[in-house]
CSV table of C-alpha atoms in Angstrom, one decimal:
chain,number,residue,atom,x,y,z
A,19,MET,CA,9.4,-8.4,8.3
A,20,ARG,CA,6.3,-6.4,9.2
A,21,ALA,CA,5.9,-2.6,9.6
A,22,PHE,CA,3.0,-0.3,10.2
A,23,SER,CA,2.5,3.4,9.7
A,24,PRO,CA,0.3,5.8,11.7
A,25,LEU,CA,-2.0,6.3,8.7
A,26,ALA,CA,-3.0,2.7,8.6
A,27,ALA,CA,-0.7,1.9,5.7
A,28,VAL,CA,0.1,-1.7,6.6
A,29,VAL,CA,3.4,-2.9,5.2
A,30,ILE,CA,4.7,-6.4,5.2
A,31,ALA,CA,8.1,-7.0,3.5
A,32,ILE,CA,10.1,-10.2,3.0
A,33,LEU,CA,12.2,-9.6,-0.1
A,34,THR,CA,12.5,-11.6,-3.3
A,35,VAL,CA,14.6,-10.7,-6.3
A,36,ALA,CA,12.9,-10.2,-9.6
A,37,LEU,CA,13.8,-9.3,-13.1
A,38,PRO,CA,12.2,-9.5,-16.6
A,39,LYS,CA,10.4,-12.7,-17.2
A,40,VAL,CA,12.7,-15.8,-18.3
A,41,HIS,CA,11.8,-19.1,-19.5
A,42,ALA,CA,13.4,-22.3,-18.2
A,43,GLN,CA,12.9,-25.6,-19.9
A,44,GLY,CA,10.0,-24.3,-21.7
A,45,ASN,CA,8.2,-23.0,-18.6
A,46,ASP,CA,7.7,-19.5,-17.3
A,47,PRO,CA,9.0,-19.5,-13.7
A,48,ALA,CA,7.0,-16.5,-12.8
A,49,ARG,CA,3.9,-18.2,-13.8
A,50,THR,CA,4.9,-21.4,-11.9
A,51,LEU,CA,5.5,-19.5,-8.7
A,52,PHE,CA,2.0,-17.7,-9.2
A,53,GLU,CA,0.2,-21.0,-9.7
A,54,SER,CA,2.0,-22.7,-6.9
A,55,ALA,CA,1.0,-19.9,-4.6
A,56,ASN,CA,-2.6,-20.3,-5.6
A,57,ARG,CA,-2.5,-24.1,-5.2
A,58,GLU,CA,-1.3,-23.5,-1.6
A,59,ARG,CA,-4.0,-21.1,-0.8
A,60,ILE,CA,-6.8,-23.2,-2.3
A,61,ALA,CA,-5.4,-26.2,-0.2
A,62,HIS,CA,-5.8,-24.0,2.9
A,63,ASN,CA,-9.4,-22.9,2.1
A,64,LEU,CA,-8.2,-19.5,1.1
A,65,PRO,CA,-9.3,-17.5,-2.0
A,66,PRO,CA,-6.7,-17.4,-4.8
A,67,LEU,CA,-4.6,-14.4,-5.4
A,68,LYS,CA,-5.5,-12.0,-8.4
A,69,TRP,CA,-2.6,-11.2,-10.8
A,70,ASN,CA,-1.7,-7.5,-10.6
A,71,ALA,CA,0.3,-6.1,-13.4
A,72,ALA,CA,1.5,-3.1,-11.4
A,73,LEU,CA,3.0,-5.2,-8.7
A,74,ALA,CA,4.6,-7.4,-11.2
A,75,ALA,CA,6.3,-4.3,-12.8
A,76,ALA,CA,7.5,-3.2,-9.4
A,77,ALA,CA,8.8,-6.7,-8.6
A,78,GLY,CA,10.5,-6.7,-12.0
A,79,GLN,CA,12.4,-3.5,-11.2
A,80,HIS,CA,13.5,-4.6,-7.9
A,81,ALA,CA,14.6,-7.9,-9.4
A,82,SER,CA,16.7,-6.3,-12.1
A,83,ARG,CA,18.7,-4.5,-9.5
A,84,MET,CA,19.0,-7.5,-7.4
A,85,ALA,CA,20.3,-9.7,-10.2
A,86,ALA,CA,22.6,-7.0,-11.5
A,87,GLN,CA,24.3,-7.0,-8.0
A,88,ASN,CA,23.8,-10.6,-7.3
A,89,THR,CA,22.4,-9.9,-3.9
A,90,LEU,CA,19.1,-10.1,-2.0
A,91,SER,CA,17.8,-7.2,-0.1
A,92,HIS,CA,14.6,-5.4,0.6
A,93,GLN,CA,16.1,-2.1,-0.6
A,94,LEU,CA,19.4,-1.6,-2.3
A,95,PRO,CA,21.5,1.6,-2.0
A,96,GLY,CA,19.7,4.3,-4.1
A,97,GLU,CA,16.7,2.3,-4.6
A,98,PRO,CA,13.1,3.5,-3.5
A,99,ALA,CA,11.4,1.6,-0.6
A,100,MET,CA,9.0,-1.1,-1.5
A,101,VAL,CA,5.9,1.1,-0.8
A,102,ASP,CA,7.4,3.7,-3.2
A,103,ARG,CA,8.2,1.2,-5.9
A,104,ALA,CA,4.6,-0.2,-5.7
A,105,SER,CA,3.0,3.3,-5.8
A,106,HIS,CA,5.1,4.5,-8.7
A,107,ALA,CA,4.2,1.5,-10.7
A,108,GLY,CA,0.5,2.3,-10.3
A,109,ALA,CA,-0.6,-0.1,-7.5
A,110,HIS,CA,-3.4,0.9,-5.2
A,111,PHE,CA,-3.2,-0.9,-1.9
A,112,SER,CA,-3.9,-0.8,1.8
A,113,ALA,CA,-1.4,-3.5,2.6
A,114,LEU,CA,1.8,-4.8,1.1
A,115,ALA,CA,4.0,-7.9,1.5
A,116,GLU,CA,7.1,-9.1,-0.4
A,117,ASN,CA,9.0,-12.4,-0.6
A,118,VAL,CA,12.4,-12.6,-2.2
A,119,ALA,CA,14.6,-15.6,-2.9
A,120,GLU,CA,17.2,-17.1,-5.2
A,121,GLY,CA,17.5,-20.8,-6.4
A,122,PRO,CA,18.0,-23.0,-9.3
A,123,ASN,CA,14.3,-23.3,-10.3
A,124,ALA,CA,10.9,-21.9,-9.4
A,125,GLU,CA,9.8,-25.2,-7.6
A,126,GLY,CA,12.8,-25.1,-5.3
A,127,ILE,CA,12.1,-21.2,-4.6
A,128,HIS,CA,8.5,-21.9,-3.7
A,129,HIS,CA,9.7,-24.8,-1.4
A,130,GLN,CA,11.9,-22.4,0.3
A,131,TRP,CA,9.2,-19.9,1.0
A,132,MET,CA,6.8,-22.5,2.2
A,133,ASN,CA,9.4,-23.7,4.7
A,134,SER,CA,10.2,-20.3,6.1
A,135,PRO,CA,7.5,-19.1,8.5
A,136,PRO,CA,7.5,-15.4,7.6
A,137,HIS,CA,7.4,-16.1,3.8
A,138,ARG,CA,4.7,-18.9,4.3
A,139,ALA,CA,2.7,-16.3,6.4
A,140,ASN,CA,2.7,-13.8,3.3
A,141,LEU,CA,1.7,-16.7,1.0
A,142,LEU,CA,-1.2,-17.7,3.2
A,143,ASP,CA,-2.3,-14.3,4.5
A,144,PRO,CA,-6.1,-14.2,4.1
A,145,GLN,CA,-5.9,-10.3,4.2
A,146,LEU,CA,-4.0,-10.1,1.0
A,147,ASP,CA,-5.7,-10.6,-2.4
A,148,SER,CA,-3.3,-9.8,-5.2
A,149,VAL,CA,0.1,-10.5,-6.3
A,150,GLY,CA,2.7,-9.7,-8.9
A,151,VAL,CA,5.6,-12.1,-9.5
A,152,ALA,CA,8.9,-11.5,-11.5
A,153,VAL,CA,11.8,-13.7,-11.9
A,154,SER,CA,15.3,-13.2,-13.7
A,155,ALA,CA,18.2,-15.5,-14.3
A,156,ARG,CA,21.9,-14.7,-13.5
A,157,ASN,CA,24.5,-17.5,-14.4
A,158,GLY,CA,22.0,-20.3,-14.0
A,159,THR,CA,20.4,-18.9,-10.8
A,160,LEU,CA,16.9,-17.5,-10.6
A,161,PHE,CA,16.1,-14.4,-8.7
A,162,ALA,CA,12.4,-14.2,-7.7
A,163,VAL,CA,10.1,-11.6,-6.2
A,164,GLU,CA,6.5,-11.9,-5.1
A,165,ASP,CA,4.8,-8.7,-4.2
A,166,PHE,CA,1.4,-9.1,-2.5
A,167,SER,CA,-1.2,-6.5,-1.7
A,168,ARG,CA,-4.5,-5.9,-0.4
A,169,GLU,CA,-6.0,-3.7,-3.2
A,170,ALA,CA,-7.6,-0.4,-2.2
A,171,GLY,CA,-10.5,0.7,-4.5
A,172,LYS,CA,-10.4,4.0,-6.2
A,173,LEU,CA,-12.8,6.4,-4.6
A,174,SER,CA,-14.2,9.6,-6.1
A,175,ILE,CA,-13.4,12.9,-4.3
A,176,GLU,CA,-17.0,13.0,-3.1
A,177,GLU,CA,-17.0,9.4,-1.8
A,178,GLN,CA,-13.7,10.1,0.0
A,179,GLU,CA,-15.3,13.2,1.7
A,180,ARG,CA,-18.4,11.3,2.6
A,181,ILE,CA,-16.4,8.7,4.5
A,182,VAL,CA,-14.2,11.1,6.4
A,183,ASN,CA,-17.4,13.3,7.1
A,184,ALA,CA,-19.1,10.2,8.7
A,185,LYS,CA,-16.1,9.4,10.9
A,186,LEU,CA,-15.9,13.1,12.2
A,187,ARG,CA,-19.7,13.2,12.7
A,188,SER,CA,-19.4,10.1,14.8
A,189,ARG,CA,-16.9,11.8,17.0
A,190,GLY,CA,-19.5,14.5,17.7
A,191,LEU,CA,-18.4,17.3,15.3
A,192,HIS,CA,-20.9,19.5,13.5
A,193,LEU,CA,-20.0,19.3,9.7
A,194,LEU,CA,-19.8,22.7,8.0
A,195,THR,CA,-20.6,23.4,4.4
A,196,GLU,CA,-17.4,25.2,3.3
A,197,THR,CA,-16.3,22.2,1.3
A,198,ALA,CA,-14.9,24.4,-1.6
A,199,ASP,CA,-12.5,26.1,0.9
A,200,ALA,CA,-11.4,22.7,2.3
A,201,ARG,CA,-10.7,21.3,-1.2
A,202,ARG,CA,-8.7,24.4,-2.1
A,203,SER,CA,-6.8,23.8,1.2
A,204,CYS,CA,-6.2,20.2,0.3
A,205,ILE,CA,-4.4,21.2,-2.9
A,206,LEU,CA,-1.9,23.2,-0.6
A,207,ASP,CA,1.0,21.5,1.1
A,208,ASN,CA,0.0,23.2,4.3
A,209,GLY,CA,-2.2,26.0,5.6
A,210,TYR,CA,-5.7,26.8,4.4
A,211,ALA,CA,-7.6,28.7,1.7
A,212,GLY,CA,-10.9,30.5,2.2
A,213,LYS,CA,-12.4,33.3,4.2
A,214,HIS,CA,-13.0,31.3,7.5
A,215,VAL,CA,-10.0,30.9,9.6
A,216,PRO,CA,-9.9,27.4,11.1
A,217,SER,CA,-8.4,26.7,14.6
A,218,PHE,CA,-6.5,23.7,13.4
A,219,VAL,CA,-5.7,22.3,10.0
A,220,LEU,CA,-4.3,18.8,9.1
A,221,HIS,CA,-3.1,17.7,5.7
A,222,TYR,CA,-2.6,14.0,5.4
A,223,ALA,CA,-2.3,11.2,2.8
A,224,THR,CA,-3.7,7.7,3.4
A,225,PRO,CA,-4.6,4.6,1.6
A,226,ASP,CA,-7.4,4.1,4.0
A,227,VAL,CA,-9.9,7.0,4.2
A,228,GLY,CA,-12.0,5.0,6.8
A,229,THR,CA,-9.3,5.5,9.5
A,230,LEU,CA,-8.5,8.9,10.9
A,231,PRO,CA,-4.8,9.8,11.6
A,232,ASP,CA,-3.7,9.6,15.4
A,233,MET,CA,-3.0,13.3,15.4
A,234,LEU,CA,-6.5,14.1,14.3
A,235,GLU,CA,-8.1,11.7,16.9
A,236,GLN,CA,-6.0,13.3,19.5
A,237,ARG,CA,-7.1,16.8,18.6
A,238,ILE,CA,-10.8,15.7,18.6
A,239,ARG,CA,-10.5,14.1,22.1
A,240,GLU,CA,-9.4,17.5,23.5
A,241,GLY,CA,-13.0,18.4,23.2
A,242,LYS,CA,-12.4,22.2,22.2
A,243,TYR,CA,-13.5,21.8,18.6
A,244,ARG,CA,-17.1,21.9,17.8
A,245,ALA,CA,-17.2,21.8,14.0
A,246,ALA,CA,-15.2,20.7,11.1
A,247,THR,CA,-15.1,20.8,7.2
A,248,ILE,CA,-13.1,18.4,5.1
A,249,GLY,CA,-11.8,18.5,1.5
A,250,ALA,CA,-10.2,15.7,-0.6
A,251,CYS,CA,-8.1,16.4,-3.7
A,252,PRO,CA,-6.3,14.4,-6.4
A,253,SER,CA,-3.2,12.4,-5.4
A,254,ASN,CA,0.2,13.5,-6.7
A,255,GLY,CA,3.6,12.3,-6.9
A,256,LYS,CA,4.6,13.4,-3.4
A,257,VAL,CA,2.1,11.1,-1.7
A,258,GLY,CA,2.1,8.2,-4.2
A,259,HIS,CA,-0.6,6.7,-6.3
A,260,SER,CA,-2.0,4.6,-3.5
A,261,ASN,CA,-2.8,7.4,-1.1
A,262,TYR,CA,-5.8,9.7,-0.9
A,263,ARG,CA,-5.1,13.4,0.0
A,264,ILE,CA,-7.4,14.9,2.6
A,265,ALA,CA,-7.4,18.3,4.4
A,266,VAL,CA,-9.4,18.6,7.7
A,267,LEU,CA,-10.2,22.2,9.1
A,268,LEU,CA,-11.4,22.2,12.6
A,269,PHE,CA,-13.2,25.1,14.3
A,270,GLU,CA,-13.7,26.0,18.0
């Protein structure tokens, strides 16, 4: 299952259940699945996936619920969505994917995934570079989750602003120097702060500062705005750890 957001937060989800790590016959099934995934990627001339502890933690939480309820699902009743689970665990990403399955052993689960086109696509997606895996047992059955991502780097406030400024400049806007006002505005949930009244204000959160929101692009295309100033501010629990917070102030 694949889903896309207007803020370029690409989400790909195919569920797998995961719990705290268990050992079967002296082996760690989560490690077996991780190594099996990378063997497949190397065999297909793809770079191996990096282990991501935050994704593994998110997978483990989801698996715990799945094993407790003895069911497979992308999102159980009362459970946060996959993007929120990964964000709250501390993952930084611009794309996500998730495989879920149950079976008697790790080898059999990996075989299931490789013979299922959407699960196989996640395992061999060249755009994904990281993974966290968790496995839990219930009455002899293993519940497994693979959470994949494309990691998003951590940019400073100044770096975020430079990237967005370059995008706005390329759209023909003159960049103003009231960055402090824009930063104070960014901290607000809506509205603006400062002496200069903008014609339009947009607050948004995104994992990809290099892509402007569709709403902002549409406003710029109207052609009535001549200048802009932007401010970035620290992320908070409302937007998730993976997202950057930006405020754009447009002036006619």
